[in-house]
PDB file of C-alpha atoms in Angstrom:
ATOM      1  CA  MET A   8      12.685   1.107  -4.960  1.00 71.00           C
ATOM      2  CA  ILE A   9      14.438  -2.134  -7.340  1.00 85.00           C
ATOM      3  CA  ALA A  10      17.613  -1.516  -5.258  1.00 84.00           C
ATOM      4  CA  ALA A  11      16.138  -1.412  -2.130  1.00 82.00           C
ATOM      5  CA  GLY A  12      14.399  -4.553  -2.305  1.00 85.00           C
ATOM      6  CA  PHE A  13      17.605  -6.282  -3.642  1.00 91.00           C
ATOM      7  CA  ASP A  14      19.231  -4.855  -0.503  1.00 90.00           C
ATOM      8  CA  GLU A  15      16.890  -5.842   1.948  1.00 87.00           C
ATOM      9  CA  ALA A  16      16.393  -9.651   0.162  1.00 90.00           C
ATOM     10  CA  ALA A  17      20.368 -10.173   0.533  1.00 92.00           C
ATOM     11  CA  ARG A  18      20.102  -8.771   4.061  1.00 90.00           C
ATOM     12  CA  ARG A  19      17.450 -11.664   4.435  1.00 90.00           C
ATOM     13  CA  ASP A  20      19.758 -14.504   2.481  1.00 92.00           C
ATOM     14  CA  PRO A  21      22.990 -13.563   1.799  1.00 91.00           C
ATOM     15  CA  ASP A  22      24.220 -16.839   0.381  1.00 91.00           C
ATOM     16  CA  HIS A  23      21.692 -17.334  -1.750  1.00 89.00           C
ATOM     17  CA  GLN A  24      20.331 -20.587  -0.432  1.00 91.00           C
ATOM     18  CA  ARG A  25      16.325 -19.411  -0.536  1.00 92.00           C
ATOM     19  CA  THR A  26      14.323 -18.736  -3.992  1.00 92.00           C
ATOM     20  CA  TRP A  27      13.970 -14.272  -4.564  1.00 95.00           C
ATOM     21  CA  VAL A  28      10.839 -14.203  -6.069  1.00 94.00           C
ATOM     22  CA  ALA A  29       9.431 -11.038  -7.068  1.00 93.00           C
ATOM     23  CA  LEU A  30       5.651 -10.249  -7.255  1.00 92.00           C
ATOM     24  CA  VAL A  31       4.795  -7.289  -9.957  1.00 92.00           C
ATOM     25  CA  ASP A  32       2.049  -6.203 -11.805  1.00 88.00           C
ATOM     26  CA  GLY A  33       3.118  -7.468 -14.997  1.00 86.00           C
ATOM     27  CA  ASN A  34       4.757  -3.207 -15.562  1.00 89.00           C
ATOM     28  CA  ASN A  35       6.876  -3.893 -17.812  1.00 92.00           C
ATOM     29  CA  HIS A  36       9.442  -0.970 -17.095  1.00 92.00           C
ATOM     30  CA  GLN A  37       8.964  -2.808 -13.820  1.00 92.00           C
ATOM     31  CA  ILE A  38       9.785  -6.459 -14.826  1.00 94.00           C
ATOM     32  CA  ASP A  39      12.580  -4.987 -17.107  1.00 95.00           C
ATOM     33  CA  ARG A  40      14.380  -2.998 -13.675  1.00 94.00           C
ATOM     34  CA  ILE A  41      14.342  -6.235 -12.044  1.00 95.00           C
ATOM     35  CA  THR A  42      16.076  -8.459 -14.747  1.00 95.00           C
ATOM     36  CA  THR A  43      18.112  -5.395 -14.933  1.00 95.00           C
ATOM     37  CA  GLU A  44      19.114  -5.318 -11.248  1.00 94.00           C
ATOM     38  CA  ALA A  45      19.550  -9.077 -10.922  1.00 94.00           C
ATOM     39  CA  ARG A  46      21.452 -10.001 -13.768  1.00 94.00           C
ATOM     40  CA  ARG A  47      24.120  -6.876 -12.339  1.00 93.00           C
ATOM     41  CA  ARG A  48      23.906  -8.748  -8.919  1.00 93.00           C
ATOM     42  CA  GLY A  49      24.301 -12.241 -10.667  1.00 92.00           C
ATOM     43  CA  VAL A  50      21.525 -13.482  -8.937  1.00 93.00           C
ATOM     44  CA  THR A  51      18.147 -15.516  -9.952  1.00 93.00           C
ATOM     45  CA  VAL A  52      15.152 -14.169  -9.274  1.00 95.00           C
ATOM     46  CA  ALA A  53      11.550 -15.807  -9.899  1.00 95.00           C
ATOM     47  CA  ILE A  54       9.344 -12.969 -11.332  1.00 96.00           C
ATOM     48  CA  VAL A  55       5.254 -13.600 -11.296  1.00 96.00           C
ATOM     49  CA  VAL A  56       2.645 -10.820 -12.150  1.00 96.00           C
ATOM     50  CA  ASP A  57      -0.290 -10.822  -9.893  1.00 94.00           C
ATOM     51  CA  PHE A  58      -3.462 -13.364 -10.578  1.00 95.00           C
ATOM     52  CA  ILE A  59      -5.868 -10.397  -9.763  1.00 93.00           C
ATOM     53  CA  HIS A  60      -4.463  -8.149 -13.055  1.00 93.00           C
ATOM     54  CA  VAL A  61      -4.703 -11.612 -14.845  1.00 96.00           C
ATOM     55  CA  LEU A  62      -8.408 -11.658 -13.929  1.00 96.00           C
ATOM     56  CA  GLU A  63      -9.185  -7.902 -14.549  1.00 95.00           C
ATOM     57  CA  TYR A  64      -8.179  -8.972 -18.600  1.00 97.00           C
ATOM     58  CA  VAL A  65     -10.083 -12.006 -18.639  1.00 97.00           C
ATOM     59  CA  TRP A  66     -13.056 -10.881 -17.662  1.00 97.00           C
ATOM     60  CA  LYS A  67     -13.032  -7.088 -19.564  1.00 96.00           C
ATOM     61  CA  ALA A  68     -12.688  -9.617 -22.732  1.00 97.00           C
ATOM     62  CA  ALA A  69     -15.744 -11.988 -21.082  1.00 97.00           C
ATOM     63  CA  TRP A  70     -17.681  -8.248 -21.850  1.00 96.00           C
ATOM     64  CA  CYS A  71     -17.024  -8.735 -25.408  1.00 96.00           C
ATOM     65  CA  PHE A  72     -18.870 -11.624 -25.856  1.00 96.00           C
ATOM     66  CA  TYR A  73     -21.446 -11.591 -23.035  1.00 95.00           C
ATOM     67  CA  PRO A  74     -24.560  -8.967 -21.477  1.00 92.00           C
ATOM     68  CA  GLU A  75     -23.246  -6.669 -18.981  1.00 87.00           C
ATOM     69  CA  GLY A  76     -23.755  -8.911 -15.748  1.00 86.00           C
ATOM     70  CA  ASP A  77     -24.721 -12.134 -17.760  1.00 91.00           C
ATOM     71  CA  PRO A  78     -23.959 -14.767 -15.067  1.00 91.00           C
ATOM     72  CA  HIS A  79     -22.475 -17.307 -18.035  1.00 94.00           C
ATOM     73  CA  ALA A  80     -19.741 -14.242 -17.667  1.00 95.00           C
ATOM     74  CA  GLU A  81     -19.025 -15.438 -14.432  1.00 95.00           C
ATOM     75  CA  GLN A  82     -18.712 -18.788 -15.333  1.00 96.00           C
ATOM     76  CA  TRP A  83     -16.403 -18.236 -18.654  1.00 97.00           C
ATOM     77  CA  VAL A  84     -14.029 -16.258 -16.485  1.00 97.00           C
ATOM     78  CA  ARG A  85     -14.051 -19.456 -14.167  1.00 96.00           C
ATOM     79  CA  THR A  86     -13.095 -21.897 -16.772  1.00 97.00           C
ATOM     80  CA  HIS A  87      -9.904 -19.566 -18.529  1.00 98.00           C
ATOM     81  CA  ALA A  88      -8.831 -18.244 -14.984  1.00 97.00           C
ATOM     82  CA  ARG A  89      -8.419 -22.079 -14.199  1.00 97.00           C
ATOM     83  CA  ALA A  90      -6.900 -22.351 -17.264  1.00 97.00           C
ATOM     84  CA  VAL A  91      -4.455 -20.156 -16.741  1.00 97.00           C
ATOM     85  CA  LEU A  92      -3.315 -21.284 -12.907  1.00 97.00           C
ATOM     86  CA  ALA A  93      -2.645 -24.385 -15.062  1.00 97.00           C
ATOM     87  CA  GLY A  94      -0.033 -23.023 -16.846  1.00 96.00           C
ATOM     88  CA  ARG A  95      -2.037 -22.931 -20.434  1.00 97.00           C
ATOM     89  CA  ALA A  96      -1.719 -19.423 -20.546  1.00 97.00           C
ATOM     90  CA  GLY A  97      -0.859 -19.793 -24.174  1.00 97.00           C
ATOM     91  CA  ILE A  98      -3.833 -22.044 -24.968  1.00 97.00           C
ATOM     92  CA  VAL A  99      -6.193 -19.117 -23.427  1.00 98.00           C
ATOM     93  CA  ALA A 100      -5.129 -16.731 -24.961  1.00 98.00           C
ATOM     94  CA  ALA A 101      -5.764 -18.419 -28.478  1.00 97.00           C
ATOM     95  CA  ALA A 102      -9.236 -19.723 -27.183  1.00 97.00           C
ATOM     96  CA  ILE A 103     -10.362 -15.893 -26.459  1.00 97.00           C
ATOM     97  CA  ARG A 104      -9.249 -14.769 -30.229  1.00 97.00           C
ATOM     98  CA  ARG A 105     -10.985 -18.110 -31.400  1.00 97.00           C
ATOM     99  CA  LYS A 106     -14.127 -16.920 -29.746  1.00 96.00           C
ATOM    100  CA  ALA A 107     -14.408 -13.863 -30.755  1.00 96.00           C
ATOM    101  CA  THR A 108     -13.519 -14.532 -34.739  1.00 96.00           C
ATOM    102  CA  TYR A 109     -16.017 -17.031 -34.488  1.00 95.00           C
ATOM    103  CA  HIS A 110     -18.974 -14.169 -33.112  1.00 94.00           C
ATOM    104  CA  GLY A 111     -18.189 -11.859 -35.757  1.00 95.00           C
ATOM    105  CA  LEU A 112     -16.970  -8.706 -33.861  1.00 95.00           C
ATOM    106  CA  ASP A 113     -15.507  -6.374 -35.618  1.00 96.00           C
ATOM    107  CA  PRO A 114     -12.183  -4.597 -34.107  1.00 94.00           C
ATOM    108  CA  GLY A 115     -14.137  -2.463 -31.680  1.00 95.00           C
ATOM    109  CA  GLN A 116     -16.188  -5.407 -30.505  1.00 95.00           C
ATOM    110  CA  ARG A 117     -13.398  -7.179 -29.742  1.00 96.00           C
ATOM    111  CA  LYS A 118     -11.023  -5.041 -28.692  1.00 97.00           C
ATOM    112  CA  HIS A 119     -10.892  -5.823 -24.930  1.00 97.00           C
ATOM    113  CA  ALA A 120     -10.260  -9.481 -26.402  1.00 97.00           C
ATOM    114  CA  ASP A 121      -7.381  -9.377 -28.024  1.00 97.00           C
ATOM    115  CA  THR A 122      -5.872  -7.104 -25.875  1.00 97.00           C
ATOM    116  CA  ALA A 123      -6.252  -9.660 -22.925  1.00 97.00           C
ATOM    117  CA  ALA A 124      -4.887 -12.231 -25.689  1.00 98.00           C
ATOM    118  CA  ALA A 125      -2.453 -10.051 -25.926  1.00 97.00           C
ATOM    119  CA  TYR A 126      -1.539  -9.582 -23.039  1.00 97.00           C
ATOM    120  CA  LEU A 127      -1.300 -12.650 -22.062  1.00 97.00           C
ATOM    121  CA  LEU A 128       0.967 -13.889 -24.264  1.00 97.00           C
ATOM    122  CA  ALA A 129       3.225 -10.838 -23.146  1.00 96.00           C
ATOM    123  CA  LYS A 130       3.459 -12.311 -19.733  1.00 96.00           C
ATOM    124  CA  LYS A 131       3.310 -16.130 -20.407  1.00 96.00           C
ATOM    125  CA  PRO A 132       7.143 -16.348 -18.885  1.00 95.00           C
ATOM    126  CA  TYR A 133       5.696 -14.709 -15.631  1.00 96.00           C
ATOM    127  CA  LEU A 134       2.804 -16.585 -15.128  1.00 97.00           C
ATOM    128  CA  ASP A 135       3.931 -20.188 -13.765  1.00 96.00           C
ATOM    129  CA  TYR A 136       1.591 -20.551 -11.875  1.00 97.00           C
ATOM    130  CA  PRO A 137       1.933 -23.955 -11.582  1.00 97.00           C
ATOM    131  CA  THR A 138       5.479 -23.899  -9.933  1.00 96.00           C
ATOM    132  CA  ALA A 139       4.315 -20.967  -7.651  1.00 96.00           C
ATOM    133  CA  LEU A 140       1.753 -22.922  -6.374  1.00 95.00           C
ATOM    134  CA  GLU A 141       3.565 -26.057  -6.174  1.00 95.00           C
ATOM    135  CA  HIS A 142       6.145 -24.253  -3.818  1.00 94.00           C
ATOM    136  CA  GLY A 143       3.951 -21.685  -2.008  1.00 93.00           C
ATOM    137  CA  TRP A 144       4.783 -18.508  -3.812  1.00 92.00           C
ATOM    138  CA  PRO A 145       2.609 -15.414  -3.335  1.00 90.00           C
ATOM    139  CA  ILE A 146       0.776 -15.257  -6.640  1.00 93.00           C
ATOM    140  CA  ALA A 147      -1.514 -12.070  -5.513  1.00 89.00           C
ATOM    141  CA  THR A 148       0.038  -8.847  -4.047  1.00 81.00           C
ATOM    142  CA  GLY A 149      -3.528  -8.471  -2.138  1.00 75.00           C
ATOM    143  CA  VAL A 150      -2.010  -9.955   1.589  1.00 72.00           C
ATOM    144  CA  ILE A 151       1.389  -7.595   1.158  1.00 73.00           C
ATOM    145  CA  GLU A 152      -0.904  -4.597  -0.116  1.00 73.00           C
ATOM    146  CA  GLY A 153      -3.181  -5.036   3.056  1.00 75.00           C
ATOM    147  CA  ALA A 154      -0.329  -5.404   5.717  1.00 76.00           C
ATOM    148  CA  CYS A 155       2.031  -2.539   4.252  1.00 78.00           C
ATOM    149  CA  ARG A 156      -1.910  -0.871   4.870  1.00 81.00           C
ATOM    150  CA  TYR A 157      -1.659  -2.019   8.287  1.00 80.00           C
ATOM    151  CA  LEU A 158       1.408  -2.161   9.503  1.00 82.00           C
ATOM    152  CA  VAL A 159       2.617   1.820   7.736  1.00 84.00           C
ATOM    153  CA  LYS A 160      -0.519   3.439   6.638  1.00 83.00           C
ATOM    154  CA  ASP A 161      -2.100   3.434   8.896  1.00 84.00           C
ATOM    155  CA  ARG A 162      -0.149   4.223  11.307  1.00 85.00           C
ATOM    156  CA  MET A 163       2.234   6.510   9.420  1.00 85.00           C
ATOM    157  CA  ASP A 164      -0.168   8.545   7.824  1.00 86.00           C
ATOM    158  CA  LEU A 165      -1.471  10.408  10.769  1.00 83.00           C
ATOM    159  CA  THR A 166      -2.514  14.561  10.252  1.00 87.00           C
ATOM    160  CA  GLY A 167       0.619  16.264  11.477  1.00 86.00           C
ATOM    161  CA  ALA A 168       2.798  13.385  11.348  1.00 84.00           C
ATOM    162  CA  ARG A 169       6.427  14.360  10.303  1.00 87.00           C
ATOM    163  CA  TRP A 170       9.151  11.210  10.443  1.00 88.00           C
ATOM    164  CA  GLY A 171      12.123  10.579   9.843  1.00 88.00           C
ATOM    165  CA  LEU A 172      13.792   7.677   8.980  1.00 85.00           C
ATOM    166  CA  HIS A 173      14.858   5.529  11.854  1.00 88.00           C
ATOM    167  CA  GLY A 174      12.139   7.048  14.392  1.00 88.00           C
ATOM    168  CA  ALA A 175       9.375   5.596  11.667  1.00 87.00           C
ATOM    169  CA  GLU A 176      11.519   1.910  11.119  1.00 87.00           C
ATOM    170  CA  ALA A 177      11.611   2.006  14.733  1.00 88.00           C
ATOM    171  CA  ILE A 178       7.995   2.556  15.934  1.00 89.00           C
ATOM    172  CA  LEU A 179       7.569   0.297  12.095  1.00 88.00           C
ATOM    173  CA  LYS A 180       9.501  -2.963  14.199  1.00 90.00           C
ATOM    174  CA  LEU A 181       8.083  -2.586  17.173  1.00 90.00           C
ATOM    175  CA  ARG A 182       4.462  -2.519  15.739  1.00 89.00           C
ATOM    176  CA  ALA A 183       5.305  -5.475  13.365  1.00 88.00           C
ATOM    177  CA  LEU A 184       6.582  -7.348  16.941  1.00 90.00           C
ATOM    178  CA  ILE A 185       2.692  -6.390  18.640  1.00 90.00           C
ATOM    179  CA  SER A 186       1.083  -7.441  15.481  1.00 87.00           C
ATOM    180  CA  ASN A 187       2.768 -11.036  15.278  1.00 87.00           C
ATOM    181  CA  GLY A 188       3.095 -11.458  18.982  1.00 90.00           C
ATOM    182  CA  ASP A 189       6.239 -11.668  19.463  1.00 92.00           C
ATOM    183  CA  PHE A 190       6.216  -7.810  21.507  1.00 92.00           C
ATOM    184  CA  ASP A 191       6.449 -10.363  24.910  1.00 93.00           C
ATOM    185  CA  GLN A 192       9.588 -12.282  23.383  1.00 93.00           C
ATOM    186  CA  TYR A 193      11.479  -8.887  22.299  1.00 92.00           C
ATOM    187  CA  TRP A 194      10.503  -7.123  25.352  1.00 93.00           C
ATOM    188  CA  ALA A 195      13.042  -9.920  27.641  1.00 92.00           C
ATOM    189  CA  TRP A 196      15.228 -10.335  25.352  1.00 92.00           C
ATOM    190  CA  HIS A 197      15.806  -6.750  24.655  1.00 90.00           C
ATOM    191  CA  LEU A 198      15.904  -6.301  28.829  1.00 90.00           C
ATOM    192  CA  THR A 199      19.015  -8.959  28.905  1.00 88.00           C
ATOM    193  CA  GLN A 200      20.340  -6.839  26.269  1.00 89.00           C
ATOM    194  CA  GLU A 201      19.941  -4.394  28.278  1.00 87.00           C
ATOM    195  CA  GLN A 202      21.298  -5.478  31.516  1.00 83.00           C
ATOM    196  CA  GLN A 203      24.976  -6.331  29.470  1.00 82.00           C
ATOM    197  CA  ARG A 204      24.984  -3.648  27.823  1.00 82.00           C
ATOM    198  CA  ILE A 205      24.811  -0.750  31.122  1.00 82.00           C
ATOM    199  CA  HIS A 206      25.686  -3.222  33.677  1.00 77.00           C
ATOM    200  CA  ASN A 207      27.294  -6.457  33.130  1.00 75.00           C
ATOM    201  CA  SER A 208      29.899  -4.785  30.795  1.00 73.00           C
ATOM    202  CA  ARG A 209      30.866  -2.700  33.479  1.00 74.00           C
ATOM    203  CA  TYR A 210      32.016  -5.191  35.412  1.00 72.00           C
ATOM    204  CA  LEU A 211      34.748  -7.680  35.774  1.00 64.00           C
ATOM    205  CA  GLY A 212      33.906 -10.968  34.469  1.00 65.00           C
ATOM    206  CA  GLY A 213      30.682  -9.131  34.346  1.00 60.00           C
ATOM    207  CA  VAL A 214      29.445 -10.256  37.420  1.00 67.00           C
ATOM    208  CA  ILE A 215      27.869  -7.397  39.237  1.00 65.00           C
ATOM    209  CA  PRO A 216      28.773  -7.027  43.387  1.00 66.00           C
ATOM    210  CA  THR A 217      25.941  -7.949  45.220  1.00 67.00           C
ATOM    211  CA  GLN A 218      27.531  -5.306  47.746  1.00 60.00           C
TER     212      GLN A 218
END
């Protein structure tokens, strides 16, 4: 899948004139595969960890300090989430550990807090959200996952359906055109191409006799 993603990126940007961005969930193996493939192909890829995954860790840390359902936890998470978005993941990690120590939590009580801090520090190179936001890069996979579910799963995952690669690709291209509102424009182009292929190309100068 990683290689296929790079193949598609190369097809869309063969001269590498655009910035290549890989949005990941933080899985180390995934990051290693992307880094290795980028190095093998001699391309630069900006890797960004899905911000929603970061929030999950921060929320787990919050429940080390607040009772379940305490509204103060939401404010605490909001403050630290904004700090992470501002590029201060290292400072947030230190603050989480410091808070756990201040409250005198034992290893079991502070487990999720330490895990969140370690996660933020380990993934810090991929948490450059200020740059991502400045350039309009995606920082969460929700939109992508939703598009995949709507475009692919809702159409292809039907009871009894069996798809070959070429047929599935053709159906998905049409579905994408319809979803984007581009089908009429595409169909006009398609008819023109068919006219050229079936008729015009068979006559001298591409002129079809009227009689």
